[in-house]
mmCIF file of C-alpha atoms in Angstrom:
data_model
loop_
_atom_site.group_PDB
_atom_site.id
_atom_site.type_symbol
_atom_site.label_atom_id
_atom_site.label_comp_id
_atom_site.label_asym_id
_atom_site.label_seq_id
_atom_site.Cartn_x
_atom_site.Cartn_y
_atom_site.Cartn_z
ATOM 1 C CA MET A 1 0.229 0.247 0.209
ATOM 2 C CA ALA A 2 2.937 2.386 0.085
ATOM 3 C CA GLU A 3 2.254 3.838 -3.103
ATOM 4 C CA GLU A 4 -1.277 3.729 -3.145
ATOM 5 C CA PRO A 5 -2.887 7.452 -3.049
ATOM 6 C CA THR A 6 -4.105 8.145 0.146
ATOM 7 C CA GLY A 7 -6.738 11.010 1.156
ATOM 8 C CA LEU A 8 -5.883 13.303 4.584
ATOM 9 C CA TRP A 9 -9.681 14.861 5.210
ATOM 10 C CA LEU A 10 -8.875 17.643 7.771
ATOM 11 C CA ILE A 11 -11.621 18.671 10.171
ATOM 12 C CA GLY A 12 -10.799 22.477 10.983
ATOM 13 C CA ALA A 13 -8.722 22.606 7.301
ATOM 14 C CA ARG A 14 -8.277 26.337 7.361
ATOM 15 C CA GLY A 15 -7.122 26.445 11.004
ATOM 16 C CA SER A 16 -3.601 26.944 12.007
ATOM 17 C CA VAL A 17 -2.545 23.359 12.517
ATOM 18 C CA ALA A 18 -4.303 22.265 9.307
ATOM 19 C CA THR A 19 -2.517 25.137 7.017
ATOM 20 C CA THR A 20 0.938 24.507 8.420
ATOM 21 C CA ALA A 21 0.503 20.753 7.802
ATOM 22 C CA ILE A 22 -0.817 21.200 4.312
ATOM 23 C CA SER A 23 2.005 24.020 3.839
ATOM 24 C CA GLY A 24 4.876 21.643 4.978
ATOM 25 C CA LEU A 25 3.618 18.771 2.728
ATOM 26 C CA LEU A 26 3.680 20.786 0.276
ATOM 27 C CA ALA A 27 7.106 22.278 0.934
ATOM 28 C CA MET A 28 8.562 18.680 1.278
ATOM 29 C CA ARG A 29 7.303 17.523 -1.843
ATOM 30 C CA ALA A 30 9.048 20.203 -3.877
ATOM 31 C CA GLY A 31 12.196 19.702 -2.051
ATOM 32 C CA LEU A 32 12.530 23.132 -0.038
ATOM 33 C CA ALA A 33 11.729 21.856 3.164
ATOM 34 C CA ALA A 34 13.424 18.710 5.088
ATOM 35 C CA PRO A 35 10.873 16.666 7.284
ATOM 36 C CA THR A 36 11.923 17.571 10.245
ATOM 37 C CA GLY A 37 9.712 16.801 13.069
ATOM 38 C CA CYS A 38 8.344 13.951 10.996
ATOM 39 C CA VAL A 39 8.490 10.965 13.120
ATOM 40 C CA THR A 40 7.910 8.417 10.427
ATOM 41 C CA GLU A 41 11.035 9.833 8.578
ATOM 42 C CA ARG A 42 13.014 8.051 11.819
ATOM 43 C CA PRO A 43 14.913 5.306 10.546
ATOM 44 C CA GLU A 44 12.937 3.066 13.241
ATOM 45 C CA LEU A 45 10.467 3.211 10.872
ATOM 46 C CA ALA A 46 11.908 2.955 7.757
ATOM 47 C CA GLY A 47 10.442 -0.528 6.997
ATOM 48 C CA ALA A 48 7.052 0.103 7.916
ATOM 49 C CA PRO A 49 4.558 0.349 4.487
ATOM 50 C CA LEU A 50 3.346 3.900 4.383
ATOM 51 C CA PRO A 51 2.341 6.278 2.231
ATOM 52 C CA GLY A 52 4.414 8.666 0.674
ATOM 53 C CA TRP A 53 4.361 12.688 0.798
ATOM 54 C CA ASP A 54 3.539 12.436 -2.978
ATOM 55 C CA ASP A 55 0.809 9.829 -2.081
ATOM 56 C CA LEU A 56 -0.990 12.372 0.055
ATOM 57 C CA VAL A 57 -4.167 14.335 -1.486
ATOM 58 C CA VAL A 58 -5.789 16.518 1.038
ATOM 59 C CA GLY A 59 -8.992 18.206 1.573
ATOM 60 C CA GLY A 60 -11.744 18.750 4.378
ATOM 61 C CA HIS A 61 -14.218 20.565 6.202
ATOM 62 C CA ASP A 62 -14.432 24.094 7.734
ATOM 63 C CA VAL A 63 -16.936 26.357 9.327
ATOM 64 C CA VAL A 64 -14.752 29.325 7.892
ATOM 65 C CA ASP A 65 -14.221 30.598 4.442
ATOM 66 C CA THR A 66 -10.483 32.391 5.067
ATOM 67 C CA ALA A 67 -8.547 31.067 1.699
ATOM 68 C CA LEU A 68 -5.715 28.869 2.805
ATOM 69 C CA VAL A 69 -3.370 31.252 0.966
ATOM 70 C CA LYS A 70 -4.552 34.014 3.288
ATOM 71 C CA ARG A 71 -3.926 31.909 6.144
ATOM 72 C CA ALA A 72 -0.707 31.050 5.398
ATOM 73 C CA GLU A 73 0.557 34.447 4.578
ATOM 74 C CA GLN A 74 -0.659 35.071 8.445
ATOM 75 C CA LEU A 75 1.479 32.452 9.398
ATOM 76 C CA ALA A 76 4.083 33.464 8.223
ATOM 77 C CA ASP A 77 3.532 36.990 9.545
ATOM 78 C CA SER A 78 3.618 35.257 13.060
ATOM 79 C CA GLY A 79 6.651 33.256 12.429
ATOM 80 C CA VAL A 80 5.360 29.663 11.694
ATOM 81 C CA LEU A 81 6.048 29.576 8.155
ATOM 82 C CA PRO A 82 9.128 30.746 6.260
ATOM 83 C CA HIS A 83 8.329 33.591 3.763
ATOM 84 C CA ARG A 84 10.054 32.303 0.846
ATOM 85 C CA LEU A 85 7.976 29.636 0.910
ATOM 86 C CA LEU A 86 4.440 31.370 -0.148
ATOM 87 C CA GLY A 87 5.224 31.995 -3.794
ATOM 88 C CA PRO A 88 6.228 28.282 -4.603
ATOM 89 C CA ILE A 89 3.428 26.537 -2.515
ATOM 90 C CA GLU A 90 0.813 28.947 -3.770
ATOM 91 C CA ALA A 91 -0.598 26.985 -6.550
ATOM 92 C CA GLY A 92 -0.931 23.724 -4.150
ATOM 93 C CA LEU A 93 -2.760 25.663 -1.210
ATOM 94 C CA ARG A 94 -5.574 26.632 -4.001
ATOM 95 C CA SER A 95 -5.886 23.754 -5.001
ATOM 96 C CA ALA A 96 -6.175 21.876 -1.721
ATOM 97 C CA ASP A 97 -8.775 24.969 -0.757
ATOM 98 C CA ASP A 98 -10.616 23.711 -3.653
ATOM 99 C CA GLU A 99 -11.128 20.412 -2.007
ATOM 100 C CA ILE A 100 -12.497 21.870 1.373
ATOM 101 C CA ARG A 101 -16.052 21.816 1.741
ATOM 102 C CA GLU A 102 -18.441 23.637 4.252
ATOM 103 C CA GLY A 103 -18.328 21.964 7.944
ATOM 104 C CA TYR A 104 -21.072 21.446 10.570
ATOM 105 C CA HIS A 105 -22.116 24.045 12.930
ATOM 106 C CA PRO A 106 -24.753 23.107 15.431
ATOM 107 C CA VAL A 107 -26.081 26.785 15.174
ATOM 108 C CA THR A 108 -26.427 27.361 11.496
ATOM 109 C CA HIS A 109 -27.612 23.824 10.867
ATOM 110 C CA ARG A 110 -31.009 23.304 10.213
ATOM 111 C CA GLY A 111 -32.345 19.510 10.109
ATOM 112 C CA SER A 112 -31.099 16.277 12.284
ATOM 113 C CA GLN A 113 -27.391 15.443 13.481
ATOM 114 C CA ALA A 114 -28.172 12.297 10.793
ATOM 115 C CA GLU A 115 -28.813 14.889 7.863
ATOM 116 C CA ALA A 116 -25.836 16.812 8.861
ATOM 117 C CA ALA A 117 -23.607 13.208 9.135
ATOM 118 C CA ARG A 118 -24.826 12.138 5.743
ATOM 119 C CA ARG A 119 -23.917 15.160 4.002
ATOM 120 C CA LEU A 120 -20.177 15.413 5.869
ATOM 121 C CA GLY A 121 -20.170 11.569 4.808
ATOM 122 C CA ALA A 122 -21.156 12.228 1.302
ATOM 123 C CA ASP A 123 -18.087 14.911 0.927
ATOM 124 C CA ILE A 124 -15.474 12.742 1.911
ATOM 125 C CA ALA A 125 -16.987 9.815 -0.398
ATOM 126 C CA ASP A 126 -16.742 12.391 -3.335
ATOM 127 C CA PHE A 127 -13.435 13.207 -2.522
ATOM 128 C CA ARG A 128 -12.513 9.801 -2.374
ATOM 129 C CA GLU A 129 -13.957 8.847 -5.657
ATOM 130 C CA ARG A 130 -13.038 11.735 -7.789
ATOM 131 C CA ASN A 131 -9.312 11.712 -6.579
ATOM 132 C CA GLY A 132 -9.397 7.418 -6.807
ATOM 133 C CA LEU A 133 -7.799 7.469 -3.402
ATOM 134 C CA ALA A 134 -7.300 3.882 -1.793
ATOM 135 C CA ARG A 135 -8.610 5.142 1.299
ATOM 136 C CA VAL A 136 -8.912 8.496 3.148
ATOM 137 C CA VAL A 137 -7.842 9.372 6.886
ATOM 138 C CA VAL A 138 -10.071 11.918 8.508
ATOM 139 C CA VAL A 139 -8.046 13.682 11.188
ATOM 140 C CA ASN A 140 -9.527 16.411 13.632
ATOM 141 C CA VAL A 141 -7.990 19.957 14.000
ATOM 142 C CA SER A 142 -10.337 21.900 14.998
ATOM 143 C CA SER A 143 -11.006 24.069 17.851
ATOM 144 C CA THR A 144 -11.290 22.565 21.337
ATOM 145 C CA GLU A 145 -14.878 21.818 22.654
ATOM 146 C CA PRO A 146 -15.925 21.818 25.721
ATOM 147 C CA PRO A 147 -16.745 18.609 27.985
ATOM 148 C CA VAL A 148 -19.800 16.668 26.817
ATOM 149 C CA PRO A 149 -22.073 15.354 29.884
ATOM 150 C CA ALA A 150 -22.288 11.462 29.240
ATOM 151 C CA ALA A 151 -25.857 10.407 27.990
ATOM 152 C CA PRO A 152 -27.028 7.114 27.539
ATOM 153 C CA GLU A 153 -27.200 7.429 23.713
ATOM 154 C CA HIS A 154 -23.320 7.673 23.607
ATOM 155 C CA ALA A 155 -23.216 4.232 25.170
ATOM 156 C CA ASP A 156 -25.042 2.385 22.423
ATOM 157 C CA LEU A 157 -24.767 2.581 18.892
ATOM 158 C CA ALA A 158 -28.601 1.900 17.986
ATOM 159 C CA LEU A 159 -29.842 4.477 20.442
ATOM 160 C CA LEU A 160 -27.448 6.754 19.252
ATOM 161 C CA GLU A 161 -28.580 6.696 15.660
ATOM 162 C CA GLU A 162 -32.299 6.588 17.046
ATOM 163 C CA ALA A 163 -31.464 10.084 18.438
ATOM 164 C CA LEU A 164 -29.350 11.153 15.486
ATOM 165 C CA ALA A 165 -32.316 11.287 13.401
ATOM 166 C CA ASP A 166 -34.350 13.331 15.738
ATOM 167 C CA PRO A 167 -34.455 17.053 14.459
ATOM 168 C CA ALA A 168 -35.327 18.414 17.751
ATOM 169 C CA ARG A 169 -32.079 16.675 19.323
ATOM 170 C CA SER A 170 -28.681 17.246 19.760
ATOM 171 C CA VAL A 171 -27.141 14.366 21.206
ATOM 172 C CA LEU A 172 -23.202 14.841 19.651
ATOM 173 C CA PRO A 173 -20.970 17.664 19.588
ATOM 174 C CA PRO A 174 -19.545 18.575 16.452
ATOM 175 C CA SER A 175 -16.425 16.590 16.494
ATOM 176 C CA SER A 176 -18.082 13.346 17.395
ATOM 177 C CA VAL A 177 -20.814 13.994 14.462
ATOM 178 C CA ALA A 178 -17.257 14.389 12.403
ATOM 179 C CA ALA A 179 -16.493 10.877 13.867
ATOM 180 C CA TYR A 180 -19.649 9.468 12.806
ATOM 181 C CA ALA A 181 -19.555 10.725 9.571
ATOM 182 C CA ALA A 182 -16.101 9.450 8.640
ATOM 183 C CA LEU A 183 -17.028 6.144 10.167
ATOM 184 C CA ARG A 184 -19.913 5.977 8.398
ATOM 185 C CA ALA A 185 -17.973 6.875 5.269
ATOM 186 C CA GLY A 186 -15.625 3.839 5.604
ATOM 187 C CA CYS A 187 -12.855 5.852 6.915
ATOM 188 C CA PRO A 188 -10.246 5.773 9.796
ATOM 189 C CA PHE A 189 -10.825 8.486 12.222
ATOM 190 C CA VAL A 190 -7.784 10.527 14.087
ATOM 191 C CA ASP A 191 -8.774 12.769 16.989
ATOM 192 C CA PHE A 192 -5.836 15.217 17.645
ATOM 193 C CA THR A 193 -8.121 17.293 19.971
ATOM 194 C CA PRO A 194 -9.093 16.896 23.427
ATOM 195 C CA SER A 195 -12.538 17.267 22.375
ATOM 196 C CA THR A 196 -14.878 14.116 22.931
ATOM 197 C CA GLY A 197 -14.536 13.286 19.137
ATOM 198 C CA VAL A 198 -14.311 9.253 18.696
ATOM 199 C CA ALA A 199 -14.046 8.602 22.140
ATOM 200 C CA LEU A 200 -17.591 7.169 23.167
ATOM 201 C CA PRO A 201 -18.486 3.646 23.414
ATOM 202 C CA ALA A 202 -21.268 3.796 20.655
ATOM 203 C CA LEU A 203 -18.455 5.237 18.133
ATOM 204 C CA ASP A 204 -15.952 2.217 19.062
ATOM 205 C CA GLU A 205 -18.850 -0.202 18.260
ATOM 206 C CA LEU A 206 -19.346 1.540 14.995
ATOM 207 C CA ALA A 207 -15.730 1.513 13.993
ATOM 208 C CA ARG A 208 -15.617 -2.284 15.130
ATOM 209 C CA ARG A 209 -18.806 -2.543 13.027
ATOM 210 C CA GLU A 210 -17.138 -1.109 9.649
ATOM 211 C CA ARG A 211 -13.798 -2.721 10.775
ATOM 212 C CA LEU A 212 -12.030 0.631 11.146
ATOM 213 C CA PRO A 213 -9.245 1.666 13.273
ATOM 214 C CA TYR A 214 -9.061 5.096 15.022
ATOM 215 C CA ALA A 215 -6.567 6.862 17.141
ATOM 216 C CA GLY A 216 -6.586 9.812 19.550
ATOM 217 C CA ARG A 217 -6.698 11.843 21.385
ATOM 218 C CA ASP A 218 -4.874 15.555 22.048
ATOM 219 C CA GLY A 219 -1.796 15.725 20.391
ATOM 220 C CA LYS A 220 0.980 15.981 22.385
ATOM 221 C CA THR A 221 3.370 18.881 21.557
ATOM 222 C CA GLY A 222 5.042 20.849 24.459
ATOM 223 C CA GLU A 223 4.450 20.960 28.080
ATOM 224 C CA THR A 224 2.752 17.356 28.369
ATOM 225 C CA LEU A 225 5.563 15.829 26.158
ATOM 226 C CA LEU A 226 8.143 16.842 28.699
ATOM 227 C CA ARG A 227 5.870 15.944 31.300
ATOM 228 C CA THR A 228 5.672 12.601 29.721
ATOM 229 C CA VAL A 229 9.612 12.262 29.509
ATOM 230 C CA LEU A 230 10.420 13.827 33.448
ATOM 231 C CA ALA A 231 7.684 12.207 35.409
ATOM 232 C CA PRO A 232 9.166 8.856 34.979
ATOM 233 C CA MET A 233 12.664 9.784 36.020
ATOM 234 C CA PHE A 234 11.328 10.950 39.388
ATOM 235 C CA THR A 235 9.801 7.566 39.820
ATOM 236 C CA ALA A 236 12.650 5.657 38.856
ATOM 237 C CA ARG A 237 14.825 7.311 40.815
ATOM 238 C CA ALA A 238 12.280 6.989 44.150
ATOM 239 C CA LEU A 239 11.959 10.789 44.451
ATOM 240 C CA ARG A 240 8.685 11.680 45.733
ATOM 241 C CA VAL A 241 6.996 14.582 43.765
ATOM 242 C CA ARG A 242 4.854 16.782 46.196
ATOM 243 C CA SER A 243 3.464 18.699 43.337
ATOM 244 C CA TRP A 244 3.520 19.907 39.659
ATOM 245 C CA ALA A 245 2.229 23.417 38.936
ATOM 246 C CA GLY A 246 1.881 24.309 35.479
ATOM 247 C CA THR A 247 0.817 27.694 33.733
ATOM 248 C CA ASN A 248 0.274 27.995 29.792
ATOM 249 C CA LEU A 249 0.585 31.294 28.052
ATOM 250 C CA LEU A 250 -1.064 31.233 24.809
ATOM 251 C CA GLY A 251 -2.453 33.427 21.919
ATOM 252 C CA GLY A 252 -3.835 32.955 18.554
ATOM 253 C CA GLY A 253 -6.945 31.051 17.852
ATOM 254 C CA ASP A 254 -6.199 28.574 20.704
ATOM 255 C CA GLY A 255 -5.898 31.033 23.149
ATOM 256 C CA ALA A 256 -8.711 32.767 22.573
ATOM 257 C CA THR A 257 -10.686 29.612 22.487
ATOM 258 C CA LEU A 258 -9.239 28.438 25.882
ATOM 259 C CA GLU A 259 -10.134 31.545 27.353
ATOM 260 C CA ASP A 260 -13.644 30.493 28.017
ATOM 261 C CA PRO A 261 -13.490 28.217 30.961
ATOM 262 C CA ALA A 262 -15.914 25.587 29.456
ATOM 263 C CA HIS A 263 -13.485 24.952 26.609
ATOM 264 C CA ALA A 264 -10.439 25.002 28.861
ATOM 265 C CA ASP A 265 -11.981 22.282 30.988
ATOM 266 C CA SER A 266 -11.245 19.637 27.913
ATOM 267 C CA LYS A 267 -7.600 20.473 27.498
ATOM 268 C CA ILE A 268 -7.107 20.810 31.340
ATOM 269 C CA VAL A 269 -8.337 17.269 32.234
ATOM 270 C CA SER A 270 -6.527 15.545 29.312
ATOM 271 C CA LYS A 271 -3.356 17.094 30.823
ATOM 272 C CA ALA A 272 -4.192 16.132 34.466
ATOM 273 C CA ARG A 273 -5.252 12.613 33.760
ATOM 274 C CA GLY A 274 -1.712 11.801 32.051
ATOM 275 C CA LEU A 275 0.184 13.399 34.781
ATOM 276 C CA ALA A 276 -2.050 11.494 37.605
ATOM 277 C CA ALA A 277 -1.483 8.244 35.694
ATOM 278 C CA LEU A 278 2.501 8.970 36.000
ATOM 279 C CA LEU A 279 2.791 10.041 39.533
ATOM 280 C CA GLY A 280 -0.738 9.096 41.283
ATOM 281 C CA ASP A 281 -3.620 11.040 42.255
ATOM 282 C CA ASP A 282 -2.466 12.363 45.615
ATOM 283 C CA VAL A 283 -0.034 14.768 43.728
ATOM 284 C CA THR A 284 -1.079 18.579 43.987
ATOM 285 C CA ALA A 285 -1.422 19.625 40.327
ATOM 286 C CA PRO A 286 -2.786 23.073 39.445
ATOM 287 C CA LEU A 287 -2.873 23.938 35.962
ATOM 288 C CA HIS A 288 -3.546 27.411 34.499
ATOM 289 C CA ILE A 289 -4.060 28.497 31.033
ATOM 290 C CA ASP A 290 -4.025 32.253 30.136
ATOM 291 C CA ASN A 291 -5.007 33.745 26.720
ATOM 292 C CA VAL A 292 -2.142 36.506 25.888
ATOM 293 C CA PRO A 293 -3.303 37.541 22.451
ATOM 294 C CA ASP A 294 0.072 39.212 22.044
ATOM 295 C CA LEU A 295 1.959 36.159 21.594
ATOM 296 C CA GLY A 296 0.032 35.090 18.672
ATOM 297 C CA GLU A 297 1.336 31.633 17.352
ATOM 298 C CA GLN A 298 3.626 31.192 20.131
ATOM 299 C CA LYS A 299 2.948 29.348 23.124
ATOM 300 C CA THR A 300 5.045 29.613 26.582
ATOM 301 C CA ALA A 301 4.445 26.876 29.241
ATOM 302 C CA TRP A 302 6.337 27.022 32.945
ATOM 303 C CA ASP A 303 6.299 24.369 35.155
ATOM 304 C CA HIS A 304 7.236 24.383 38.882
ATOM 305 C CA VAL A 305 7.980 20.829 40.368
ATOM 306 C CA SER A 306 8.418 20.151 44.138
ATOM 307 C CA PHE A 307 10.044 16.940 44.999
ATOM 308 C CA GLU A 308 11.281 15.445 48.146
ATOM 309 C CA GLY A 309 14.458 13.622 48.216
ATOM 310 C CA PHE A 310 16.460 11.137 51.054
ATOM 311 C CA LEU A 311 15.563 12.215 54.463
ATOM 312 C CA GLY A 312 12.849 14.836 53.704
ATOM 313 C CA ALA A 313 15.122 17.265 51.573
ATOM 314 C CA ARG A 314 12.850 19.752 49.623
ATOM 315 C CA MET A 315 14.112 20.584 46.193
ATOM 316 C CA SER A 316 12.404 21.793 42.889
ATOM 317 C CA LEU A 317 12.943 21.609 39.459
ATOM 318 C CA GLN A 318 11.418 24.647 37.170
ATOM 319 C CA LEU A 319 11.741 24.556 33.270
ATOM 320 C CA THR A 320 10.298 26.691 30.661
ATOM 321 C CA TRP A 321 9.107 25.831 27.108
ATOM 322 C CA THR A 322 8.321 28.099 24.653
ATOM 323 C CA GLY A 323 7.632 27.195 21.076
ATOM 324 C CA LEU A 324 5.290 27.299 17.771
ATOM 325 C CA ASP A 325 2.398 25.040 18.463
ATOM 326 C CA SER A 326 1.431 25.032 15.047
ATOM 327 C CA SER A 327 4.786 24.130 13.790
ATOM 328 C CA LEU A 328 4.861 21.060 16.487
ATOM 329 C CA ALA A 329 1.683 19.722 15.674
ATOM 330 C CA ALA A 330 1.663 20.001 12.003
ATOM 331 C CA PRO A 331 4.119 16.996 11.188
ATOM 332 C CA LEU A 332 2.366 14.767 13.944
ATOM 333 C CA VAL A 333 -0.893 14.967 11.963
ATOM 334 C CA LEU A 334 1.355 14.080 8.703
ATOM 335 C CA ASP A 335 2.866 11.426 10.688
ATOM 336 C CA LEU A 336 -0.533 10.028 12.201
ATOM 337 C CA THR A 337 -1.856 10.126 8.626
ATOM 338 C CA ARG A 338 0.471 7.689 7.138
ATOM 339 C CA LEU A 339 0.386 5.407 9.988
ATOM 340 C CA VAL A 340 -3.379 5.279 10.720
ATOM 341 C CA ALA A 341 -3.434 4.879 6.753
ATOM 342 C CA ALA A 342 -0.725 1.651 6.987
ATOM 343 C CA ALA A 343 -3.115 0.401 10.145
ATOM 344 C CA HIS A 344 -6.154 0.334 7.870
ATOM 345 C CA ALA A 345 -4.497 -1.222 4.863
ATOM 346 C CA THR A 346 -3.454 -3.995 7.116
ATOM 347 C CA GLY A 347 -6.760 -4.537 8.749
ATOM 348 C CA GLN A 348 -6.158 -3.260 11.732
ATOM 349 C CA VAL A 349 -9.689 -2.403 13.926
ATOM 350 C CA GLY A 350 -10.365 -0.047 16.896
ATOM 351 C CA ALA A 351 -8.569 2.174 19.193
ATOM 352 C CA LEU A 352 -4.546 2.015 17.766
ATOM 353 C CA GLY A 353 -3.159 2.231 21.609
ATOM 354 C CA ALA A 354 0.341 1.830 19.938
ATOM 355 C CA LEU A 355 -0.086 5.621 18.789
ATOM 356 C CA ALA A 356 -0.401 6.541 22.353
ATOM 357 C CA PHE A 357 3.139 8.162 21.786
ATOM 358 C CA PHE A 358 1.245 11.230 19.959
ATOM 359 C CA PHE A 359 -1.278 12.192 22.583
ATOM 360 C CA LYS A 360 -1.605 13.255 25.845
ATOM 361 C CA ASP A 361 -4.768 10.830 26.634
ATOM 362 C CA PRO A 362 -4.093 8.183 24.282
ATOM 363 C CA LEU A 363 -7.120 5.914 23.486
ATOM 364 C CA GLY A 364 -6.693 2.108 23.645
ATOM 365 C CA SER A 365 -3.801 2.415 26.102
ATOM 366 C CA ASP A 366 -3.222 3.640 29.888
ATOM 367 C CA GLU A 367 0.869 3.897 28.815
ATOM 368 C CA HIS A 368 1.826 7.639 29.284
ATOM 369 C CA ARG A 369 5.453 6.960 29.874
ATOM 370 C CA PHE A 370 7.346 8.255 26.879
ATOM 371 C CA ALA A 371 10.014 5.900 26.395
ATOM 372 C CA GLU A 372 7.662 3.186 26.696
ATOM 373 C CA GLN A 373 5.626 4.484 24.231
ATOM 374 C CA THR A 374 8.470 5.048 21.653
ATOM 375 C CA ARG A 375 9.321 1.468 21.870
ATOM 376 C CA GLU A 376 5.566 0.302 21.719
ATOM 377 C CA LEU A 377 5.479 2.518 18.435
ATOM 378 C CA TYR A 378 8.703 0.929 16.755
ATOM 379 C CA ARG A 379 7.584 -2.370 17.441
ATOM 380 C CA TRP A 380 4.181 -1.944 16.279
ATOM 381 C CA ALA A 381 5.209 0.093 12.844
ATOM 382 C CA GLY A 382 7.733 -2.839 12.524
ATOM 383 C CA GLU A 383 4.979 -5.515 12.272
ATOM 384 C CA LEU A 384 2.675 -3.307 9.563
ATOM 385 C CA GLY A 385 4.947 -5.195 6.928
#
């Protein structure tokens, strides 16, 4: 399957992460950029039967209509994209823009969620057929949603589909409508956000019925990446972590979205779950997320770790991570597309726990230690062929 044409369908296709991923893909194809940050280019994954960069065809859904060329210009001004790339990739961006369709928005949609899902699924199927694609991997990189209260329909596919057909009900958040539509269209799904997405028992039931793999959730790009490396160090050295406090400062679209406490809750819960798994629930771990518009696409995370050593000696570690989140996330989106496409081609079904390496709150795995996740990824990829 390594040379089969493969679709990458992005939910939130005109956002910062999607635009960066598309721009990077075009630049690598043209020989204008190296695949820095792309894990699938590591020698440990060289034997995996992955689609090549030239095999990927991009489309997507979005609820905004800002052209990709304009978004790329904005990202260049923010330091995410080199200005020198804009001219050479412009035609490719316009071509990708032609493949973006109107997404689902619960405020503007009229009719049932089942009708919305049918429209979304038809868009993906049409994209697959027109481009002669062997498969399409749908990746959610849209804005973070608030947590969704549990409902009986979330645990049973028959009940869910009955509720989806009722125009008076909105039983699923937009991310889960997208996941449902993708699975019904026969496409594997990746949730790069902390939103509910595919993480419902009813959608797992659907994925298994349709014999589809899925992966998620919440891409691990910065502060949490450091935590999954450092927390096992304290445990291995028998040092007691007393507290681990964090502050995130960010601007751009993410900053504006996460300024709303309801939306921020999804991100905070996702980050906290991993730390609790690594160190236990008795560690005090407050986390704050602040919108600082002046930072634009840049994100700064500051952590203060208080720990106890021999004879009760009190010590601390402080660290600061400053990065461009879209630049860190975009290559992982491309990696996940290639890996999930290979999983689909080899008949894997359900949550791909071996891809926990990429996520803060991994589906199908309870492993949060980064070194162990890395070993598992290499082992799994080595068996794909």
